[in-house]
mmCIF file of C-alpha atoms and ligand atoms in Angstrom:
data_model
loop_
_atom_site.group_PDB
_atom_site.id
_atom_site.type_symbol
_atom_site.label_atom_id
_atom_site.label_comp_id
_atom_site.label_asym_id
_atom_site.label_seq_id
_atom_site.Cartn_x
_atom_site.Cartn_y
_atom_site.Cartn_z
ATOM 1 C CA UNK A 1 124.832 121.829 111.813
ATOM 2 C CA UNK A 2 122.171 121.742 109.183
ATOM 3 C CA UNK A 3 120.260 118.388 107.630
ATOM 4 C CA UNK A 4 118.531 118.091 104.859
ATOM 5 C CA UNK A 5 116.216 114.645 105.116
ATOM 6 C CA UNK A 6 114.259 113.513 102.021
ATOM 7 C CA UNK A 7 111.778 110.670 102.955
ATOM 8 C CA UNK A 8 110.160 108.549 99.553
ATOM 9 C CA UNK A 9 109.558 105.662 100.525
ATOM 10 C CA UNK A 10 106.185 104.673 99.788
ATOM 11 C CA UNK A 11 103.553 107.522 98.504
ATOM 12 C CA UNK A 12 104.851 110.521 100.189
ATOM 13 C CA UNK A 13 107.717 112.922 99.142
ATOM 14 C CA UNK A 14 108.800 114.483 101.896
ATOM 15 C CA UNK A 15 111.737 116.863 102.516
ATOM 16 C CA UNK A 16 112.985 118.457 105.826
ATOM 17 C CA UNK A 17 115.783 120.713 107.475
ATOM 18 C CA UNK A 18 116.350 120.175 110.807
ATOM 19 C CA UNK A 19 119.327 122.452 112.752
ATOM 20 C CA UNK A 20 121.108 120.889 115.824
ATOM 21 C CA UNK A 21 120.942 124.433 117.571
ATOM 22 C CA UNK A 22 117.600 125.301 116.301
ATOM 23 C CA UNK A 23 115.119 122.023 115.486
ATOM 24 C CA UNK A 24 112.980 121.727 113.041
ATOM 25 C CA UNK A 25 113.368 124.641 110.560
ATOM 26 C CA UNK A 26 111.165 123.808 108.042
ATOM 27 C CA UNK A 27 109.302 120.541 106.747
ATOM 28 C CA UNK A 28 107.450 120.082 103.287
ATOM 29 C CA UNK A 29 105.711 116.857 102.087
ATOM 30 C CA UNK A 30 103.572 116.526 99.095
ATOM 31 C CA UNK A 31 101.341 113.623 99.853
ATOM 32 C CA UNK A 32 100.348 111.097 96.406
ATOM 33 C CA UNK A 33 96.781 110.135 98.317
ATOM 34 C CA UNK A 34 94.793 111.505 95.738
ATOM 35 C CA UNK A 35 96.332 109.967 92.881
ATOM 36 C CA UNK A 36 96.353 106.684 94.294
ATOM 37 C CA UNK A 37 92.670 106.865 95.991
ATOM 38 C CA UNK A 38 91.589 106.789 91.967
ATOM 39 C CA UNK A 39 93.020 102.672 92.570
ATOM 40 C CA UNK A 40 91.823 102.262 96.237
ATOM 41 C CA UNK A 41 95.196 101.673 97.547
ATOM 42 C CA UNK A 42 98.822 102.604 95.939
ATOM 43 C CA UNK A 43 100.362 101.739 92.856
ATOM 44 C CA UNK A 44 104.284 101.256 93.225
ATOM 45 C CA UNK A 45 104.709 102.699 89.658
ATOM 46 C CA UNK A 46 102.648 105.701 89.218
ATOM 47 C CA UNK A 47 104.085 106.188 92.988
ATOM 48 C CA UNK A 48 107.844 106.534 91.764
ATOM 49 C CA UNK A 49 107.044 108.620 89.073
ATOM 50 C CA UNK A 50 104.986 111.412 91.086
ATOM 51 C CA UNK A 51 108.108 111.434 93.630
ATOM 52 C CA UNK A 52 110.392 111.988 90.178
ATOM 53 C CA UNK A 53 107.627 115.130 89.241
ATOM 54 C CA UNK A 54 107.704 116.525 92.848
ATOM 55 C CA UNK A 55 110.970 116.031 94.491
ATOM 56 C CA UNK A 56 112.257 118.805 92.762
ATOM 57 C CA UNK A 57 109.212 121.347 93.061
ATOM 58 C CA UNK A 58 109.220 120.369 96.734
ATOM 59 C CA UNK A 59 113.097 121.223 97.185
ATOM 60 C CA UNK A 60 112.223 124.665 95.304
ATOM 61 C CA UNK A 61 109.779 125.600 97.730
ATOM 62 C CA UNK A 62 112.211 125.178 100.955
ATOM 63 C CA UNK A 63 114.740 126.804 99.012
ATOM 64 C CA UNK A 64 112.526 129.549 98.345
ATOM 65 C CA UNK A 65 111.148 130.005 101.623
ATOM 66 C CA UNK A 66 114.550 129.652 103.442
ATOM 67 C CA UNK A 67 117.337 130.371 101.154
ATOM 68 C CA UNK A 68 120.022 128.371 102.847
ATOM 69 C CA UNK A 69 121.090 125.658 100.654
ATOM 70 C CA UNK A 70 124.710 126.814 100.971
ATOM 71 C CA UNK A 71 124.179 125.833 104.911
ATOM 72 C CA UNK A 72 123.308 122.456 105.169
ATOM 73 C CA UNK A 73 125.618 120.312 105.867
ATOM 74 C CA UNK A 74 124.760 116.668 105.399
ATOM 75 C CA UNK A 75 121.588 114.917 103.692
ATOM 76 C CA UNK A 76 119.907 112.248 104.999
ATOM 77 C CA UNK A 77 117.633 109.956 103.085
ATOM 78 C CA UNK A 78 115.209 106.542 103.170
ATOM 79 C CA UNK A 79 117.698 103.872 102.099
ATOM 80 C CA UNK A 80 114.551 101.349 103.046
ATOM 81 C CA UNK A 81 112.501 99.234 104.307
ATOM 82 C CA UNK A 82 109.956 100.543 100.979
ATOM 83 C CA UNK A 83 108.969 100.217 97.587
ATOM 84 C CA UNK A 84 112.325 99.991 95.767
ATOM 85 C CA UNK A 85 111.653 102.042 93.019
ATOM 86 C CA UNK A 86 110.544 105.341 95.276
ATOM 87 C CA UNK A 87 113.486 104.546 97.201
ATOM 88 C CA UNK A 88 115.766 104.681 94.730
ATOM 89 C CA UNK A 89 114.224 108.459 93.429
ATOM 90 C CA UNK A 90 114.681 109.877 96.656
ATOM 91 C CA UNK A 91 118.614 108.341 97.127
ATOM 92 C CA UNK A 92 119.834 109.223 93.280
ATOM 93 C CA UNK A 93 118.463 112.350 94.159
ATOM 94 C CA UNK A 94 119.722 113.288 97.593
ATOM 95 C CA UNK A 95 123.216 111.622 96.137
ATOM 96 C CA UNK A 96 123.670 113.689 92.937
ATOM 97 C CA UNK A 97 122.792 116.849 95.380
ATOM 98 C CA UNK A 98 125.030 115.843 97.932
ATOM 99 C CA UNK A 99 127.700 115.333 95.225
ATOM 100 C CA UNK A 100 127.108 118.622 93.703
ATOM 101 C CA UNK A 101 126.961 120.232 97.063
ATOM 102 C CA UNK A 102 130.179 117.994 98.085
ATOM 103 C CA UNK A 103 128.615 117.760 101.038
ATOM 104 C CA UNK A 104 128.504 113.921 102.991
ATOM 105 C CA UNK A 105 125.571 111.627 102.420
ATOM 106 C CA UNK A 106 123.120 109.167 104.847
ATOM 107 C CA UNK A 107 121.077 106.385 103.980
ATOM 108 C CA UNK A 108 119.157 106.130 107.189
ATOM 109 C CA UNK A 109 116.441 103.066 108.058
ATOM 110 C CA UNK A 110 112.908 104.337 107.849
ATOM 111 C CA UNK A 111 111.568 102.483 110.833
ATOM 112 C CA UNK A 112 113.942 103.494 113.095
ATOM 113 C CA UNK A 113 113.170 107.594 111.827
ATOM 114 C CA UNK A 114 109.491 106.550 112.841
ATOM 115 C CA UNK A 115 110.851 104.823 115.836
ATOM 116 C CA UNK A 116 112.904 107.621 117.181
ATOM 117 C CA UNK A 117 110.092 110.393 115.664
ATOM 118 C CA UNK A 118 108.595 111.425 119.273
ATOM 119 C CA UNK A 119 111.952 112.643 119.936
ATOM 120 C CA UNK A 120 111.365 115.727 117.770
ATOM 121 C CA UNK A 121 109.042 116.739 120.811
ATOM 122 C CA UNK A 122 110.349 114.933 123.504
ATOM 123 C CA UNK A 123 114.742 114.987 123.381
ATOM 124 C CA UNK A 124 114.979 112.876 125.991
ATOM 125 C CA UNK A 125 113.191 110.155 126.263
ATOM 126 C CA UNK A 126 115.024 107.838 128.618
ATOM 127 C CA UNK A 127 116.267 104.407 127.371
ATOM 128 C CA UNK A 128 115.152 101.462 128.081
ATOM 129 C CA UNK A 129 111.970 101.441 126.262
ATOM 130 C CA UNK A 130 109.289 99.481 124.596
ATOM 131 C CA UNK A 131 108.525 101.017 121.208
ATOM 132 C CA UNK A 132 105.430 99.431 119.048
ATOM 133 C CA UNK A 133 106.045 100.296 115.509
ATOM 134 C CA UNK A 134 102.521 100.040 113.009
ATOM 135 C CA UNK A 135 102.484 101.411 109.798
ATOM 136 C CA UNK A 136 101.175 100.255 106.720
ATOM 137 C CA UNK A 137 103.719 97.432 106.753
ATOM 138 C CA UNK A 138 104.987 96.997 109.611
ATOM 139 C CA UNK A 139 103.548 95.944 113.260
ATOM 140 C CA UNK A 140 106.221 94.971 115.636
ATOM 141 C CA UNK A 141 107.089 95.080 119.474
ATOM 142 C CA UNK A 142 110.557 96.171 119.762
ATOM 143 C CA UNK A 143 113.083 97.009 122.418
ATOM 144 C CA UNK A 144 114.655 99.915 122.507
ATOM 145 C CA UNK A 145 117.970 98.998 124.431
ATOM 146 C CA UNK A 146 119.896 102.557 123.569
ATOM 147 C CA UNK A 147 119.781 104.552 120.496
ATOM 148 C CA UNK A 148 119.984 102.037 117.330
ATOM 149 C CA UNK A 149 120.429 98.851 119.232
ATOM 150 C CA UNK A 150 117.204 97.550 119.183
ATOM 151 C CA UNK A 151 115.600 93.724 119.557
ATOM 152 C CA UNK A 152 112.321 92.957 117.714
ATOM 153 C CA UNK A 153 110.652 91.058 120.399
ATOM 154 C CA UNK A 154 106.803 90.263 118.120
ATOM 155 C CA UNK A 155 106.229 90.610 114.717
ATOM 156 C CA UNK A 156 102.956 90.613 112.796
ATOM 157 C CA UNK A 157 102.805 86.843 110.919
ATOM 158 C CA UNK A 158 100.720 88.726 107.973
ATOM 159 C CA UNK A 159 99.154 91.695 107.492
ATOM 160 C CA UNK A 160 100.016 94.786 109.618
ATOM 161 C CA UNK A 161 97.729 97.032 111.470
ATOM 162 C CA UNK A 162 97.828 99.889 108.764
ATOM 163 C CA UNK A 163 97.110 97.555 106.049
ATOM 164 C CA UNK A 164 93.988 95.871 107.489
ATOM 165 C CA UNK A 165 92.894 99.541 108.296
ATOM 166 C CA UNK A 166 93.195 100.049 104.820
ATOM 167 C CA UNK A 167 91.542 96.599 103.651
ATOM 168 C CA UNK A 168 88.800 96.752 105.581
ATOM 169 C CA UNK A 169 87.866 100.499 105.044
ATOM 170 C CA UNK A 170 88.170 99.538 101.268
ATOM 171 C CA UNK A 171 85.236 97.035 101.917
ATOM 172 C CA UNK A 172 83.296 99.231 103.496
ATOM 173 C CA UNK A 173 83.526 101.590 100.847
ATOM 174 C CA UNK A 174 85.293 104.617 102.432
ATOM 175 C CA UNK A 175 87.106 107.584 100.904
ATOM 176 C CA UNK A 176 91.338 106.936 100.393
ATOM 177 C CA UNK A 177 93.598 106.751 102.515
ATOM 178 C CA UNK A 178 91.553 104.551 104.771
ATOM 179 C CA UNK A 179 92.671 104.090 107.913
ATOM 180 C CA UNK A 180 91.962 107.553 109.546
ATOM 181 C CA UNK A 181 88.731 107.536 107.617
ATOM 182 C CA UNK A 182 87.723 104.497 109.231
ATOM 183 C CA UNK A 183 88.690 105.301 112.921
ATOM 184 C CA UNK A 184 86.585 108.216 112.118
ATOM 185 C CA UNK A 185 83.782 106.389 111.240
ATOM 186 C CA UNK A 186 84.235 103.554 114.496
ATOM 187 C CA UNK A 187 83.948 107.274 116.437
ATOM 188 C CA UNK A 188 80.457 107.144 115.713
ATOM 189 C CA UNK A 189 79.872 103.120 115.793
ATOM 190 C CA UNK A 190 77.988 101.837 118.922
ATOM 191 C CA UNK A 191 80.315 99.642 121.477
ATOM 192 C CA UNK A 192 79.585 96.455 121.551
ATOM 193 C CA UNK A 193 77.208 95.754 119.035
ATOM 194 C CA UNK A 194 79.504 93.514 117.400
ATOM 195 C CA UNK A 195 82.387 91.704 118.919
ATOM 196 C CA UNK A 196 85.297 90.549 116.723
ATOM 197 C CA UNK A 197 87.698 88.230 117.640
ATOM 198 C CA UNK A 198 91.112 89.340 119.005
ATOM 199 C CA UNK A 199 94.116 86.590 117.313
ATOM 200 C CA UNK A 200 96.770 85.208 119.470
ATOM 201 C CA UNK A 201 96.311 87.243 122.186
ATOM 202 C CA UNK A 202 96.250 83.494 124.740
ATOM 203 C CA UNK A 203 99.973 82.858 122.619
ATOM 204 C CA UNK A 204 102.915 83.377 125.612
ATOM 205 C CA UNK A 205 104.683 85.401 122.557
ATOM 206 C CA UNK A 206 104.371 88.874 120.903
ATOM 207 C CA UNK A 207 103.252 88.105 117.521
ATOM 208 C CA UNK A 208 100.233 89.256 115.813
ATOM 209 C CA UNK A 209 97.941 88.302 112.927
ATOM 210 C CA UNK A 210 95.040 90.322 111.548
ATOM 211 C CA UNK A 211 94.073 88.355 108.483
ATOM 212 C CA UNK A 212 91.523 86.157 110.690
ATOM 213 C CA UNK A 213 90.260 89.036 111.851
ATOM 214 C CA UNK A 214 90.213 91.040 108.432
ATOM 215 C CA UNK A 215 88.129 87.306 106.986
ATOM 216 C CA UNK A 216 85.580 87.581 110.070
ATOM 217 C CA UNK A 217 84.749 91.459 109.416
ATOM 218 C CA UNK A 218 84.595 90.904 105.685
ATOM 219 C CA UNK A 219 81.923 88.376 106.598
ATOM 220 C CA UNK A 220 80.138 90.166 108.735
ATOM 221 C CA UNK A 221 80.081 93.044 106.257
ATOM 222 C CA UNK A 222 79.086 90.694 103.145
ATOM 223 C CA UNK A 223 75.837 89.341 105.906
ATOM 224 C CA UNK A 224 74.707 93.007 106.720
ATOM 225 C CA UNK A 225 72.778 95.528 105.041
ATOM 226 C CA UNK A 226 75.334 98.441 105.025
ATOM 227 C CA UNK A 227 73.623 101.849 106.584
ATOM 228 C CA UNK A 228 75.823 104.102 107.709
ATOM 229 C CA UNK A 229 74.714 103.199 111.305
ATOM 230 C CA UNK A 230 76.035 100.078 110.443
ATOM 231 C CA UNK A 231 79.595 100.332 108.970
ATOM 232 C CA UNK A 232 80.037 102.628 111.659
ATOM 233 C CA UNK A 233 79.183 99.611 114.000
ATOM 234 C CA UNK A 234 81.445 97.294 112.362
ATOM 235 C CA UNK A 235 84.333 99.426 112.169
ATOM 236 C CA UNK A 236 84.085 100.815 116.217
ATOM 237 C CA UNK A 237 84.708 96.355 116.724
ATOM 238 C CA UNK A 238 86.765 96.274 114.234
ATOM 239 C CA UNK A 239 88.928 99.076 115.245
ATOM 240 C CA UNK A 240 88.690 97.868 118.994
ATOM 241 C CA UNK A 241 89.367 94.457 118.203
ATOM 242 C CA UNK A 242 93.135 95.643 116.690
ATOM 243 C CA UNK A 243 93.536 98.127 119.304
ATOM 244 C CA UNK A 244 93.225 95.549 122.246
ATOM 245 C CA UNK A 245 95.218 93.002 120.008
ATOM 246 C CA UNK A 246 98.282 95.854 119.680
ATOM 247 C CA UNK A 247 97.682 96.391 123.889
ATOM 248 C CA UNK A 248 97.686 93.303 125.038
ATOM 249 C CA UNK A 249 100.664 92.467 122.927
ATOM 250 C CA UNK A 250 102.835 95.338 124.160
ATOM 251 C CA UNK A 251 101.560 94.876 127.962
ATOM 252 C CA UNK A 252 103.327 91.318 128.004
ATOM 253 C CA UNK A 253 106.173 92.987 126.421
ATOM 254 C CA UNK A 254 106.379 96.072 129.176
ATOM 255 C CA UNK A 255 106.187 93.584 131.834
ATOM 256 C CA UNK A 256 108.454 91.073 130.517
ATOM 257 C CA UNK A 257 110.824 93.449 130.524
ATOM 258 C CA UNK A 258 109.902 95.417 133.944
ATOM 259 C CA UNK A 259 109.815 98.407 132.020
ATOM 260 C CA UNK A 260 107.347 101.796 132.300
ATOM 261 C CA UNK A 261 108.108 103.332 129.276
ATOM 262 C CA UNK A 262 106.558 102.890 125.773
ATOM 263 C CA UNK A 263 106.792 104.471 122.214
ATOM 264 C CA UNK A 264 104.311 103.975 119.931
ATOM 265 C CA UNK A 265 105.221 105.072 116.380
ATOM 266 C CA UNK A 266 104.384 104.667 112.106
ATOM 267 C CA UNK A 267 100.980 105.782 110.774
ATOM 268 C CA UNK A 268 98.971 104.015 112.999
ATOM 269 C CA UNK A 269 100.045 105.749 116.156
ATOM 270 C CA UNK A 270 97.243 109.062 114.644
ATOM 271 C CA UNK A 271 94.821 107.143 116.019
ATOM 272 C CA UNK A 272 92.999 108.442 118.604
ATOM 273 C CA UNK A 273 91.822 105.853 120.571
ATOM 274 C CA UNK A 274 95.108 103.845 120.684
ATOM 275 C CA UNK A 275 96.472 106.986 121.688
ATOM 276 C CA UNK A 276 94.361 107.557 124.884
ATOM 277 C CA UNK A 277 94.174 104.039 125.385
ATOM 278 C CA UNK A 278 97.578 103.461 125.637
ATOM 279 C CA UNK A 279 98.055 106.442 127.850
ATOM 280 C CA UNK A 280 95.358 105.051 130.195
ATOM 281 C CA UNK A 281 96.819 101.594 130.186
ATOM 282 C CA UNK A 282 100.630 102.968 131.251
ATOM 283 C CA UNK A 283 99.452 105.532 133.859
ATOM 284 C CA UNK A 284 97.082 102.676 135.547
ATOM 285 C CA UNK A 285 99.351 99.380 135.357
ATOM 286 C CA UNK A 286 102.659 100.554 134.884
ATOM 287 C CA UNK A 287 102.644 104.297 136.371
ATOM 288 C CA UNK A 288 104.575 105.049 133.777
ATOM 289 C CA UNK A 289 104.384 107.061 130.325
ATOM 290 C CA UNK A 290 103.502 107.038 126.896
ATOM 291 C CA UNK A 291 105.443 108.587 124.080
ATOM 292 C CA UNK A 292 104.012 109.603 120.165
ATOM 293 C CA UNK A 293 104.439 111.781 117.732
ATOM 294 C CA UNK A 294 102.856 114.919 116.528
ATOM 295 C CA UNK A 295 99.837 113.986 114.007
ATOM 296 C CA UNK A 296 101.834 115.197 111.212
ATOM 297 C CA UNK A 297 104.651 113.258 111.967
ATOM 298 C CA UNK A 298 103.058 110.315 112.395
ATOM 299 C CA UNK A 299 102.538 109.423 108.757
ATOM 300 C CA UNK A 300 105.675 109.424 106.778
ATOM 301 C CA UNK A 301 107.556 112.941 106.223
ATOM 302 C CA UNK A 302 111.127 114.671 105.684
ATOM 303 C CA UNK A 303 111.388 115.791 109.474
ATOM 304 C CA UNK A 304 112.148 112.083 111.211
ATOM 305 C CA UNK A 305 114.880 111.837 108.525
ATOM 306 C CA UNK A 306 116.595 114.681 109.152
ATOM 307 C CA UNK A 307 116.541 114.130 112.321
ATOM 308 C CA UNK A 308 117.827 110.517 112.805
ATOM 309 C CA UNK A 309 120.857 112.173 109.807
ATOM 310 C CA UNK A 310 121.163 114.599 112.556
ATOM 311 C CA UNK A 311 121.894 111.266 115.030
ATOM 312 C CA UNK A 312 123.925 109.066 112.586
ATOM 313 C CA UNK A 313 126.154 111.864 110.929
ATOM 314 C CA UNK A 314 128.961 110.440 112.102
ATOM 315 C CA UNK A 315 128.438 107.962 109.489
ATOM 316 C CA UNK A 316 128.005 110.008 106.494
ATOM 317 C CA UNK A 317 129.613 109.226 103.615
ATOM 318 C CA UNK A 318 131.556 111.967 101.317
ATOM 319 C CA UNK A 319 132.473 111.971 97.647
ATOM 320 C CA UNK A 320 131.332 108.251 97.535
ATOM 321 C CA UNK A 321 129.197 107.793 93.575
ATOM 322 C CA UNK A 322 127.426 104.521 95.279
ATOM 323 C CA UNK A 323 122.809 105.078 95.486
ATOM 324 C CA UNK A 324 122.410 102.511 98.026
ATOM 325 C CA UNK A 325 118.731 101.658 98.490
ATOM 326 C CA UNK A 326 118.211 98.563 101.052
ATOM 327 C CA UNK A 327 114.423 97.347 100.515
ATOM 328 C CA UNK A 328 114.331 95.240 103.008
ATOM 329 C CA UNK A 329 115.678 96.294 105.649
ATOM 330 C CA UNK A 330 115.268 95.306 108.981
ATOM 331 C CA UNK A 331 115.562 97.471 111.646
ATOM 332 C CA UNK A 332 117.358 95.034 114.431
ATOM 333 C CA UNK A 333 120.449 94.759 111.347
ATOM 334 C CA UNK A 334 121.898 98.691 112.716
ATOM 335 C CA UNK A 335 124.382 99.601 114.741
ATOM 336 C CA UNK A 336 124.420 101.404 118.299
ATOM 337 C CA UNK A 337 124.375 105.596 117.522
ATOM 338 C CA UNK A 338 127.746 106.508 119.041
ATOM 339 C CA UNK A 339 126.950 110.363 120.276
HETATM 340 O O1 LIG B 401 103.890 105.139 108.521
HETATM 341 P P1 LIG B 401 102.973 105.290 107.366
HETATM 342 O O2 LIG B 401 102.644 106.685 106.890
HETATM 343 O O3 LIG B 401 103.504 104.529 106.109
HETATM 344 C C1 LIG B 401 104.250 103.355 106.185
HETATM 345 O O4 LIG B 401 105.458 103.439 106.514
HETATM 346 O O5 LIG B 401 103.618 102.281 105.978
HETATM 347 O O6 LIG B 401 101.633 104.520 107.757
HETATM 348 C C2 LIG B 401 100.526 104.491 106.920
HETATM 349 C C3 LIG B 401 99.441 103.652 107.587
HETATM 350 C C4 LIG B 401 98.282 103.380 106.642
HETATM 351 O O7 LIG B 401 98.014 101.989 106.650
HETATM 352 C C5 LIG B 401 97.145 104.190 107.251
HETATM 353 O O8 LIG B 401 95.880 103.638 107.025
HETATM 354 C C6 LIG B 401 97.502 104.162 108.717
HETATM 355 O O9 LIG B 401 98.911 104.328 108.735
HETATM 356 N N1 LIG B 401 96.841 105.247 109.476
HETATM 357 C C7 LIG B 401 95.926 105.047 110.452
HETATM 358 C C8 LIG B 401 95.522 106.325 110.906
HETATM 359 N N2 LIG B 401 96.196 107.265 110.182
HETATM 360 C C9 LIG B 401 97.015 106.586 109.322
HETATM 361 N N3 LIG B 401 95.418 103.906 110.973
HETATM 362 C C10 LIG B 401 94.513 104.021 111.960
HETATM 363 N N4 LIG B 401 94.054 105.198 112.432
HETATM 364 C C11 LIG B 401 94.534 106.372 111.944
HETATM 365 N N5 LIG B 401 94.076 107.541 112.423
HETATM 366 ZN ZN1 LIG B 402 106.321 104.916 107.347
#
């Protein structure tokens, strides 16, 4: 069985065919940063109408590369959480192909494709599990009971981890998209020279809130003169300030629940440190393991989508005319994957 997964929810077209027998058998994504680094962060408009432009030229290229559009058997697409009006490109599209193809149709929940993303490396990974989800809109603790029956156990009250990345590498002055481009530049930032406060980490729940933190460093940048030595300084406490926050949160979590397993998933699982912190903190006080992605599928992409179509196609939809786009969407709403 063959899916074809088309992911456009926010400024990335992606498109993917994974095979149940085979994996991953090819993945294209044609990424907007560029356009949108002209604005210093994106612009839902111009973002829907560069997925219209490349959606097609993107489908051309698989097509070209692997001539098997007669094969697949199902597509799978964002129906949400996203920006409604790249949403709705990617599902009128993957609906009028399906319905030319006569072939069955999936709106699938972005959050739980990043969610359940690792699992393009790892099958396996055994349930129960404790999964922290931060993109660029989203920073939650959930648990993972069994495949789509999941509990969001902390929530971020404001911004999310991605987006005060983004806000505070846009203060600083650094090249689009920001939040790689700033954990590069904490890389070179001295420990400890500044120390930025860590919010709600004494609460007894799992909820989080940057924008204290995001007003403190925006201070501290406005009172210093910006060197390079400098910004780099401000964004390695910056960077470890959020890190310890997102730690500390999902320890209580792990522990609450007696559990030694954790995914961490969404664009903010590329980075580095959280990475081999988080792999330091399960081994040493849980004995247990960490689970991420691939870099490249920890930003958005096709692949995740094909693959969680691959999960949920027994709830494809044939010869139905309905482009069902669900903007908010949230991912504790879906039902258990009956396999
Ligand atoms: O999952 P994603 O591609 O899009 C959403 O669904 O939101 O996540 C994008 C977010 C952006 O905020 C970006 O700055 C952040 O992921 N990000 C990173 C890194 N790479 C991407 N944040 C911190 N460190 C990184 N290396
Ligand atoms: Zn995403």
């Amino acid at each position: 069985m063959k899916v074809l997964g088309i992911e456009t929810s926010c400024d990335d077209t992606g498109i993917a065919i994974y095979d149940l027998s085979k994996g991953l058998l090819i993945n294209e994504l044609y990424s907007q940063k560029k356009i949108h680094a002209n604005y210093g962060g994106i612009i839902p408009e111009l973002a829907s109408r560069e997925h219209t432009r490349k959606i097609i030229v993107l489908l051309d290229k698989i097509f070209k590369k692997k001539n098997i559009m007669k094969e697949i058997d199902l597509i799978a697409y964002t129906a949400g959480p996203g920006l409604v009006g790249s949403l709705l490109v990617g599902a009128t599209f993957a609906c009028s192909l399906a319905f030319s193809l006569n072939i069955p149709v999936l709106p699938v929940n972005h959050m739980e494709a990043h969610l359940l993303s690792p699992m393009l490396e790892y099958k396996s990974i055994e349930f129960p599990f404790i999964a922290l989800l931060v993109s660029g809109k989203h920073t939650q603790i959930i648990a993972a009971y069994k495949l789509g029956k999941y509990e969001i156990l902390g929530n971020s009250l404001d911004d999310a981890a991605g987006e005060a990345f983004d806000k505070i590498s846009k203060m600083l002055e650094l090249k689009y998209p920001n939040g790689r481009e700033l954990s590069n530049l904490a890389a070179k930032g001295i420990k400890n020279h500044f120390y930025f406060p860590r919010p709600m980490i004494h609460h007894s729940n799992l909820n989080f809130s940057f924008s204290g933190l995001k007003t403190f460093t925006s201070k501290v940048i406005k009172n210093s003169v910006l060197n390079m030595q400098q910004k780099a300084n401000i964004a390695r406490a910056f960077e470890d300030a959020v890190i310890d926050i997102l730690l500390i949160k999902t320890k209580k979590a792990l522990s609450q629940k007696g559990w030694n397993r954790l995914v961490i998933a969404g664009g903010v699982s590329a980075n580095t440190l959280l990475r081999k912190r988080s792999q330091d903190m399960m081994k040493k006080c849980f004995n247990g393991k960490v689970f991420y992605s691939q870099l490249q599928f920890c930003t958005d992409n096709g692949a995740m989508i094909a693959y969680l179509g691959l999960l949920r196609c027994n709830e494809a939809r044939t010869s139905s005319l309905e482009i069902l786009v669900k903007p908010k969407w949230s991912i504790d709403s879906l039902s258990q994957i009956l396999i």
